[in-house]
mmCIF file of C-alpha atoms in Angstrom:
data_model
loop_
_atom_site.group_PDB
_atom_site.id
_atom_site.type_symbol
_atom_site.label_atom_id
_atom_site.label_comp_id
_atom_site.label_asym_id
_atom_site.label_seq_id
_atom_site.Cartn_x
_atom_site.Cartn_y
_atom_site.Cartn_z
ATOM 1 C CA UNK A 1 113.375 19.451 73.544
ATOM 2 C CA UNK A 2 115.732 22.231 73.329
ATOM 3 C CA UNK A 3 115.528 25.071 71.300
ATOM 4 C CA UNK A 4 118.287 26.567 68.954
ATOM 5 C CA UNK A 5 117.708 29.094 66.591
ATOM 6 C CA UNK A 6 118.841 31.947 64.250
ATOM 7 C CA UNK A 7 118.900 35.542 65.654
ATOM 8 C CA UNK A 8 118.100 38.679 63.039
ATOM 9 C CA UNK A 9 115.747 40.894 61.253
ATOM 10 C CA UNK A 10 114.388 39.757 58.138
ATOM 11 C CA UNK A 11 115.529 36.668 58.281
ATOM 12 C CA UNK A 12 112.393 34.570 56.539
ATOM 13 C CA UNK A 13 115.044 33.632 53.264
ATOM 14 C CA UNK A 14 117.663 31.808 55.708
ATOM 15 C CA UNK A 15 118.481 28.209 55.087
ATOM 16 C CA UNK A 16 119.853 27.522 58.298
ATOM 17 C CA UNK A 17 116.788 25.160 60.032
ATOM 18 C CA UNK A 18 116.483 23.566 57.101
ATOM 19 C CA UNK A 19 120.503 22.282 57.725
ATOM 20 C CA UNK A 20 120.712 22.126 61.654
ATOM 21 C CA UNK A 21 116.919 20.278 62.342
ATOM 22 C CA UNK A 22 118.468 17.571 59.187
ATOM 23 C CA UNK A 23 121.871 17.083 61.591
ATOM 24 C CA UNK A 24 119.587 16.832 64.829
ATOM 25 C CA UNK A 25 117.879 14.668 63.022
ATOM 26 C CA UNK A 26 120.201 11.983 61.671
ATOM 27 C CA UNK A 27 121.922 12.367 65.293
ATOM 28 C CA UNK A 28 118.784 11.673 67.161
ATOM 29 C CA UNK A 29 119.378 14.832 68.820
ATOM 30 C CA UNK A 30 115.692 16.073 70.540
ATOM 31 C CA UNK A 31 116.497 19.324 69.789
ATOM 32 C CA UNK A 32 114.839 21.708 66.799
ATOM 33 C CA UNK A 33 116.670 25.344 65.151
ATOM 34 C CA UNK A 34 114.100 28.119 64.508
ATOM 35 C CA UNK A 35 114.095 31.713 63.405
ATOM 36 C CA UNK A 36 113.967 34.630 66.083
ATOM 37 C CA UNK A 37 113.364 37.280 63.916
ATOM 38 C CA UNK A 38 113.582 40.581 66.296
ATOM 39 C CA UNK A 39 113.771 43.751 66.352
ATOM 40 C CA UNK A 40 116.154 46.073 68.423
ATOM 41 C CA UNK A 41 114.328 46.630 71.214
ATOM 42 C CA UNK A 42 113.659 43.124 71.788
ATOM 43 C CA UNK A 43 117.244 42.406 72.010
ATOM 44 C CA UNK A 44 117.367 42.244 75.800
ATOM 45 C CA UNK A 45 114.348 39.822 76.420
ATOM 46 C CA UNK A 46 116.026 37.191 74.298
ATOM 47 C CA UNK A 47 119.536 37.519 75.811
ATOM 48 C CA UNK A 48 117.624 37.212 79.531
ATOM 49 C CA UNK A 49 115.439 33.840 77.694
ATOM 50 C CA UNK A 50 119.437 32.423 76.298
ATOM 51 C CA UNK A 51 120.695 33.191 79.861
ATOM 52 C CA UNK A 52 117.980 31.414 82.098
ATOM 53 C CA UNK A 53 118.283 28.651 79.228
ATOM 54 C CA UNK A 54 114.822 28.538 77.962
ATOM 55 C CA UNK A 55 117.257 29.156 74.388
ATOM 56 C CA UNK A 56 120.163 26.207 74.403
ATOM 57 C CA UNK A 57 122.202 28.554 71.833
ATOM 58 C CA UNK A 58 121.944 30.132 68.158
ATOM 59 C CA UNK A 59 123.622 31.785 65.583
ATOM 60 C CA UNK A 60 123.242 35.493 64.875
ATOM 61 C CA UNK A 61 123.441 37.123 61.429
ATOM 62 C CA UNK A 62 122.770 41.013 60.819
ATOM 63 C CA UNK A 63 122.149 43.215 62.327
ATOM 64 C CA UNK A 64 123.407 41.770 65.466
ATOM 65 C CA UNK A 65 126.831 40.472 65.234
ATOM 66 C CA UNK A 66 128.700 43.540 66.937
ATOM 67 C CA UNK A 67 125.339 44.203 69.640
ATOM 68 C CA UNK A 68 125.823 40.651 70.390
ATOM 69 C CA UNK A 69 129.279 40.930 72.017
ATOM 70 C CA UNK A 70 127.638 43.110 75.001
ATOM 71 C CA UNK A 71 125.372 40.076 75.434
ATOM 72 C CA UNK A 72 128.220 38.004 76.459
ATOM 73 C CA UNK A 73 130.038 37.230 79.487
ATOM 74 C CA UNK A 74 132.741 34.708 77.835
ATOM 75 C CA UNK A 75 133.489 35.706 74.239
ATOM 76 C CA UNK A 76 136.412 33.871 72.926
ATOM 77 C CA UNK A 77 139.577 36.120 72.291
ATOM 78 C CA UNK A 78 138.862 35.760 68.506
ATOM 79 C CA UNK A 79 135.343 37.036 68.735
ATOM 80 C CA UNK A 80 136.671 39.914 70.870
ATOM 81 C CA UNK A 81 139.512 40.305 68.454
ATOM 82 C CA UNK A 82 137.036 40.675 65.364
ATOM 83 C CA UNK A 83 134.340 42.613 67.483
ATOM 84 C CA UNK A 84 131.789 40.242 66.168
ATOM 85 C CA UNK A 85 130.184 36.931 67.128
ATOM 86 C CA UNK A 86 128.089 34.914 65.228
ATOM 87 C CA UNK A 87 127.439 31.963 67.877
ATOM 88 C CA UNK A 88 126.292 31.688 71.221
ATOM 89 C CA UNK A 89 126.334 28.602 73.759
ATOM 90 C CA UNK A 90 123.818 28.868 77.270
ATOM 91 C CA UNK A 91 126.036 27.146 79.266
ATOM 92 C CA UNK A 92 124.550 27.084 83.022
ATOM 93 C CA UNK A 93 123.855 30.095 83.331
ATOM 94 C CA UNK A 94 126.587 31.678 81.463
ATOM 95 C CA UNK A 95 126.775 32.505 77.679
ATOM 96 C CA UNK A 96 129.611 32.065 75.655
ATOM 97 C CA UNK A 97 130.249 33.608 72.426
ATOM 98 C CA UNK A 98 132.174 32.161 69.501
ATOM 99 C CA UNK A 99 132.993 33.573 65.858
ATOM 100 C CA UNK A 100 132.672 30.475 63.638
ATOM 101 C CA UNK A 101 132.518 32.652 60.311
ATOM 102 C CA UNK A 102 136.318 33.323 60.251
ATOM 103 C CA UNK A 103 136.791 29.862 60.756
ATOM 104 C CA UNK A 104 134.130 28.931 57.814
ATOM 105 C CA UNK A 105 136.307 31.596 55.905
ATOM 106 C CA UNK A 106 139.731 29.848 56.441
ATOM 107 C CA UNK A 107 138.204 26.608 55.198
ATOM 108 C CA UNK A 108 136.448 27.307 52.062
ATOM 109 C CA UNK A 109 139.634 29.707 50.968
ATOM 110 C CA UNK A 110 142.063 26.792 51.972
ATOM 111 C CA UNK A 111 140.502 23.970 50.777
ATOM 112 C CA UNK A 112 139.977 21.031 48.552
ATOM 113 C CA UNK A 113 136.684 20.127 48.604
ATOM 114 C CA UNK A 114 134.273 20.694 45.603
ATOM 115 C CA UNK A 115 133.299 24.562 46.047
ATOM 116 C CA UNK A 116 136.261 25.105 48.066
ATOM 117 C CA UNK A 117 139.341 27.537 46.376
ATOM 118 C CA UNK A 118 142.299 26.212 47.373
ATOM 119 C CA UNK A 119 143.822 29.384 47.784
ATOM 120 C CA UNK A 120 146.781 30.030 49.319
ATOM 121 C CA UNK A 121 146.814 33.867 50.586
ATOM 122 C CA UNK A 122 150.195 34.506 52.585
ATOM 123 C CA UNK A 123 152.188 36.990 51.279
ATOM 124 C CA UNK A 124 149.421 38.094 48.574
ATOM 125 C CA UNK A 125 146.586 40.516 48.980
ATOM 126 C CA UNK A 126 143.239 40.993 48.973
ATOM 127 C CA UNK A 127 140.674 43.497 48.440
ATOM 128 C CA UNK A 128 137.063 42.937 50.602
ATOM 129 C CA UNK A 129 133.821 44.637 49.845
ATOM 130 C CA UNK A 130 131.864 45.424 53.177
ATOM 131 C CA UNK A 131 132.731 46.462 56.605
ATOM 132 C CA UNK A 132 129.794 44.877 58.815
ATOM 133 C CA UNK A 133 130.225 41.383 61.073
ATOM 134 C CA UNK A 134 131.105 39.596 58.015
ATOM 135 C CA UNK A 135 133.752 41.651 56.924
ATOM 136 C CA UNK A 136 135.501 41.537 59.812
ATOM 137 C CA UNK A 137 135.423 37.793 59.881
ATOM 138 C CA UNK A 138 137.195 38.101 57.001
ATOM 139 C CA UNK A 139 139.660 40.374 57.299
ATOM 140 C CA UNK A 140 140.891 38.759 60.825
ATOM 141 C CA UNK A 141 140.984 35.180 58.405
ATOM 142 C CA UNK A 142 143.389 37.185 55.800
ATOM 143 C CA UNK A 143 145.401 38.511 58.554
ATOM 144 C CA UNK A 144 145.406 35.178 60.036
ATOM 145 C CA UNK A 145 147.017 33.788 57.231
ATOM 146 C CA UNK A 146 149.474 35.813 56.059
ATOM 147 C CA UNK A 147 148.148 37.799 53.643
ATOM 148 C CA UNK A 148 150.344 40.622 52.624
ATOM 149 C CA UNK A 149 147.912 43.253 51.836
ATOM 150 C CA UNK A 150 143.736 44.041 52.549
ATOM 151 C CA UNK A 151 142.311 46.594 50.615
ATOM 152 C CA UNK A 152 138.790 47.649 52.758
ATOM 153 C CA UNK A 153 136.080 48.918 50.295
ATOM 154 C CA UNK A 154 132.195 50.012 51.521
ATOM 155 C CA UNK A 155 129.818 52.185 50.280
ATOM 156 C CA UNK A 156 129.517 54.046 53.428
ATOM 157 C CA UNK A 157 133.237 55.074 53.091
ATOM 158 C CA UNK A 158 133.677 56.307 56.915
ATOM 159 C CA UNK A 159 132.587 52.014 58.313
ATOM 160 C CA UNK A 160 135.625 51.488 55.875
ATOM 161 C CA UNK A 161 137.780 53.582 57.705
ATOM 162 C CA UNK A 162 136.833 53.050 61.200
ATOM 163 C CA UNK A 163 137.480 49.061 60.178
ATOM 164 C CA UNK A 164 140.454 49.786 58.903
ATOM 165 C CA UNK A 165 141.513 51.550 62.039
ATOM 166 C CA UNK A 166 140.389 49.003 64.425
ATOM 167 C CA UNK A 167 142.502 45.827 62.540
ATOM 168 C CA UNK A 168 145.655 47.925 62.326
ATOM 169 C CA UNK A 169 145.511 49.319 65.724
ATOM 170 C CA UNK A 170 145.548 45.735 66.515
ATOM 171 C CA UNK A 171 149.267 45.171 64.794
ATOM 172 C CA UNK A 172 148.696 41.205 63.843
ATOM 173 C CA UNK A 173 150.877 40.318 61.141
ATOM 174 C CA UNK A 174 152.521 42.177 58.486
ATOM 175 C CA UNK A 175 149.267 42.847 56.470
ATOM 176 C CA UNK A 176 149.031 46.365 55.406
ATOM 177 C CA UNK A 177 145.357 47.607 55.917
ATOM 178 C CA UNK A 178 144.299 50.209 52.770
ATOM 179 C CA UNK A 179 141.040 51.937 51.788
ATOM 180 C CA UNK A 180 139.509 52.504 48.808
ATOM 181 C CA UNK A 181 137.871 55.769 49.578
ATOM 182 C CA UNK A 182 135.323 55.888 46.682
ATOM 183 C CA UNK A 183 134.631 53.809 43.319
ATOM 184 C CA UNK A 184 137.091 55.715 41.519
ATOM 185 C CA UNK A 185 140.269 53.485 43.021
ATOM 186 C CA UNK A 186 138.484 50.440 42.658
ATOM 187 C CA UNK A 187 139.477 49.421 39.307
ATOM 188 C CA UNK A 188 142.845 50.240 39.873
ATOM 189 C CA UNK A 189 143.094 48.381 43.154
ATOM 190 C CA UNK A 190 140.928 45.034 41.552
ATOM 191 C CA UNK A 191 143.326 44.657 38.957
ATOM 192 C CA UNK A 192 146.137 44.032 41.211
ATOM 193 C CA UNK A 193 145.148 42.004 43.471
ATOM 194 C CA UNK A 194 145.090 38.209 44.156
ATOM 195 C CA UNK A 195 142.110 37.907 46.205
ATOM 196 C CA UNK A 196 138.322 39.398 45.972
ATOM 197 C CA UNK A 197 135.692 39.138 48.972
ATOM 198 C CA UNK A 198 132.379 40.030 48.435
ATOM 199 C CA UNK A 199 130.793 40.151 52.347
ATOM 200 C CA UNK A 200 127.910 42.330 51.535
ATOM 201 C CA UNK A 201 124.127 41.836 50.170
ATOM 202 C CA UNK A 202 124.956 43.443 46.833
ATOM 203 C CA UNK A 203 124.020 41.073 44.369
ATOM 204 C CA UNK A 204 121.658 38.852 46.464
ATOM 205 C CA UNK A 205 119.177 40.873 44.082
ATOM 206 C CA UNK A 206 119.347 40.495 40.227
ATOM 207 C CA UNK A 207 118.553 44.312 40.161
ATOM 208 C CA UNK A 208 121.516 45.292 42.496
ATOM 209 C CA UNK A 209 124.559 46.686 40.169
ATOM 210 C CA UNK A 210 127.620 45.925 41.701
ATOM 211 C CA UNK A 211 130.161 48.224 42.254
ATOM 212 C CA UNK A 212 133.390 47.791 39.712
ATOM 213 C CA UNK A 213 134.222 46.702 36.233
ATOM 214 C CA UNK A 214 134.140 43.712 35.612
ATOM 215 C CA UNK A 215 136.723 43.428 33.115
ATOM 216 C CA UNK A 216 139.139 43.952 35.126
ATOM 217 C CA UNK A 217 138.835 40.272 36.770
ATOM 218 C CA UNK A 218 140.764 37.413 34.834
ATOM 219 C CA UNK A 219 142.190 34.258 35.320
ATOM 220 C CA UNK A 220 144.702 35.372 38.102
ATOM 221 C CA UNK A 221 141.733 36.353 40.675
ATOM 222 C CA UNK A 222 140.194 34.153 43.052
ATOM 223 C CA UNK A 223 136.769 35.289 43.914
ATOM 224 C CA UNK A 224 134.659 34.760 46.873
ATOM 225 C CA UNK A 225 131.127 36.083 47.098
ATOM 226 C CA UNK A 226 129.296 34.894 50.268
ATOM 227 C CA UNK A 227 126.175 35.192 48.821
ATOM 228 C CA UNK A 228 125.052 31.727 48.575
ATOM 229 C CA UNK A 229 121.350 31.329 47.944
ATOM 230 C CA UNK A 230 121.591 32.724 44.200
ATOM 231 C CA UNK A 231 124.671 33.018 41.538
ATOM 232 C CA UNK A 232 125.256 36.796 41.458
ATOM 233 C CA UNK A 233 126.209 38.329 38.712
ATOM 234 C CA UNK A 234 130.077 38.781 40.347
ATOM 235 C CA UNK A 235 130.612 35.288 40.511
ATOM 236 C CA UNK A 236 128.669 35.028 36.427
ATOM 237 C CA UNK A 237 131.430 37.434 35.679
ATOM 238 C CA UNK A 238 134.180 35.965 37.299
ATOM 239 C CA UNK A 239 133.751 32.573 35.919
ATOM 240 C CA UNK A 240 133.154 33.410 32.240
ATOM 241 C CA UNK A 241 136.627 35.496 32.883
ATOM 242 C CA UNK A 242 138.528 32.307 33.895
ATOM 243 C CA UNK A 243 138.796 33.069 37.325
ATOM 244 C CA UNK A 244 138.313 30.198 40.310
ATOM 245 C CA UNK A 245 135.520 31.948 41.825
ATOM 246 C CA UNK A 246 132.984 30.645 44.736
ATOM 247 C CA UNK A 247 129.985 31.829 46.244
ATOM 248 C CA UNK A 248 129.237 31.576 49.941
ATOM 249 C CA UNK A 249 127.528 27.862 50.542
ATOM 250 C CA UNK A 250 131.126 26.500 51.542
ATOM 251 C CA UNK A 251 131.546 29.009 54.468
ATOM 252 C CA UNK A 252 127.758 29.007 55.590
ATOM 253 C CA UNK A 253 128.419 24.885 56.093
ATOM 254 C CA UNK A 254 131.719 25.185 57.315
ATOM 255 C CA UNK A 255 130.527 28.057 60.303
ATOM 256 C CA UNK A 256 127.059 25.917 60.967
ATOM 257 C CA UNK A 257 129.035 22.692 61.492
ATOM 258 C CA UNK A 258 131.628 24.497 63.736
ATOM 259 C CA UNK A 259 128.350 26.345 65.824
ATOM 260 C CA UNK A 260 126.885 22.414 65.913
ATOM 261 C CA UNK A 261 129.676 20.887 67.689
ATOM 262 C CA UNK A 262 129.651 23.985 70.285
ATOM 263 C CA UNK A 263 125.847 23.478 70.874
ATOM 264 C CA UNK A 264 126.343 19.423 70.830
ATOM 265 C CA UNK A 265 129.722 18.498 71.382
ATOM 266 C CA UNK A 266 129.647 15.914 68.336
ATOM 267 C CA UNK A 267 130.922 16.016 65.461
ATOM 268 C CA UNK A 268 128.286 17.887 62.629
ATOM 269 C CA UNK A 269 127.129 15.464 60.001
ATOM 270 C CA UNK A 270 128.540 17.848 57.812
ATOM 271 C CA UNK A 271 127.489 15.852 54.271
ATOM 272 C CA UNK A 272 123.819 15.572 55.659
ATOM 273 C CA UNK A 273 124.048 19.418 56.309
ATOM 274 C CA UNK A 274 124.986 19.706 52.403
ATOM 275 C CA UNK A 275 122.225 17.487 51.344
ATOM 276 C CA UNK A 276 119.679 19.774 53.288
ATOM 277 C CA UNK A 277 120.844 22.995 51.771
ATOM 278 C CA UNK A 278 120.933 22.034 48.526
ATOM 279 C CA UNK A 279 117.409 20.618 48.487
ATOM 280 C CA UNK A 280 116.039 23.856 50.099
ATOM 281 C CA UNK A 281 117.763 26.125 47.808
ATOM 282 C CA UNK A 282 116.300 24.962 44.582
ATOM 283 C CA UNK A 283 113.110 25.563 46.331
#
């Protein structure tokens, strides 16, 4: 049987076996997804287990994204690009990284299906909370497609600022990279924009107070939190304000189903994914 897994710290809340073993599953694929929950140090070990392929693949989620690109001796030129990878494949003897949360991005901003936005972002701008793995799955999506403008926003203001650095050093697109250096440009910069991204925890807590007014959203904004195992009190907000606003269960199918077919080369079972999550979330 091989062995596929999730790669983190604290990672106990995380949804994803429950959606991979249910597509292994209906594919009769002998193969099971568990949770390597480890710490820093322990890094190492479990690269040298992926390598000799006692670990087929798996996903990694904070804080790991950015260590996990040293891991690697074929990272696809988007990975490298965004300076983050969220998927690995053992593939004899050699393990290839792949960033499927841009692509889970691009799909649940872009499309039609029930959860999705349908959001067309060239030539219109966006401001993103966070400047971790996520973020920068993100922001290489937006640049991707065209949008005009990114406005980078963290708490830690200097992650912000090196972030913003790294994308426009990089000179894709026309997208003009801006920072909000503290909370009091926030408002300011929320109200004129097209686009929000939430890609940090805050709000995966009902305690956690987020970090703007919210009456400055309305019915022009398109919100995306990627929290998806709760409805946080951005996307409460953003819906009682009229805007089309999403939380983050789209792009956590969308990247699993693209990490599937790299592990498996068939297609993911994408609706029996669904089916799993939503069971185990109500949990």
């Amino acid at each position: 049987m091989k062995k596929y897994g999730l790669l983190g710290r604290d990672i106990s809340y995380s949804l994803s076996p429950a959606m991979h073993n249910a597509a292994f599953k209906a594919l009769g694929i002998d193969a099971e997804y568990l949770l390597f929950d480890i710490s820093g140090e322990g890094l190492k070990d479990f690269f040298a287990k992926l390598r000799k392929g006692e670990i087929s693949g798996c996903n990694i989620t904070v804080p790991y994204k950015e260590k996990a690109l040293k891991f690697t001796e074929e990272p696809t030129a988007a990975a490298k690009a965004i300076g983050a990878l969220n998927t690995v494949l053992h593939d004899g003897g050699i393990l290839r990284g792949y960033n499927t949360d841009y692509q889970g991005f691009i799909k649940v901003l872009c499309g039609f299906n029930e959860g999705d936005l349908n959001f067309n972002i060239e030539g219109k701008s966006a401001f993103v909370f966070g400047a971790g793995g996520a973020a920068r799955a993100v922001i290489y999506g937006l640049i991707t497609l065209g949008a005009k403008r990114i406005v980078i926003a963290d708490i830690d203001a200097k992650k912000a600022v090196k972030l913003a650095d790294v994308f426009s050093r990089k000179q894709w697109g026309d997208a003009v990279i801006t920072i909000a250096q503290d909370k009091t440009q926030y408002d300011d910069f929320i109200s004129k924009t097209d686009l929000i991204v939430n890609a940090t925890p805050c709000g995966a807590k009902s305690a956690d107070e987020w970090l703007f007014n919210y009456k400055y959203i309305d019915r022009k904004h398109f919100v995306l939190d990627l929290i998806y195992a709760r409805e946080t009190a951005l996307i409460k907000e953003a819906r009682a304000r009229n805007a089309n606003a999403s939380d983050g269960l789209n792009m956590l199918l969308y990247q699993a189903g693209r990490s599937f077919e790299h592990w498996t080369k068939k297609d993911a079972p994408l609706g029996i994914m669904r089916k799993a999550l939503l069971a185990n979330i109500k949990k």
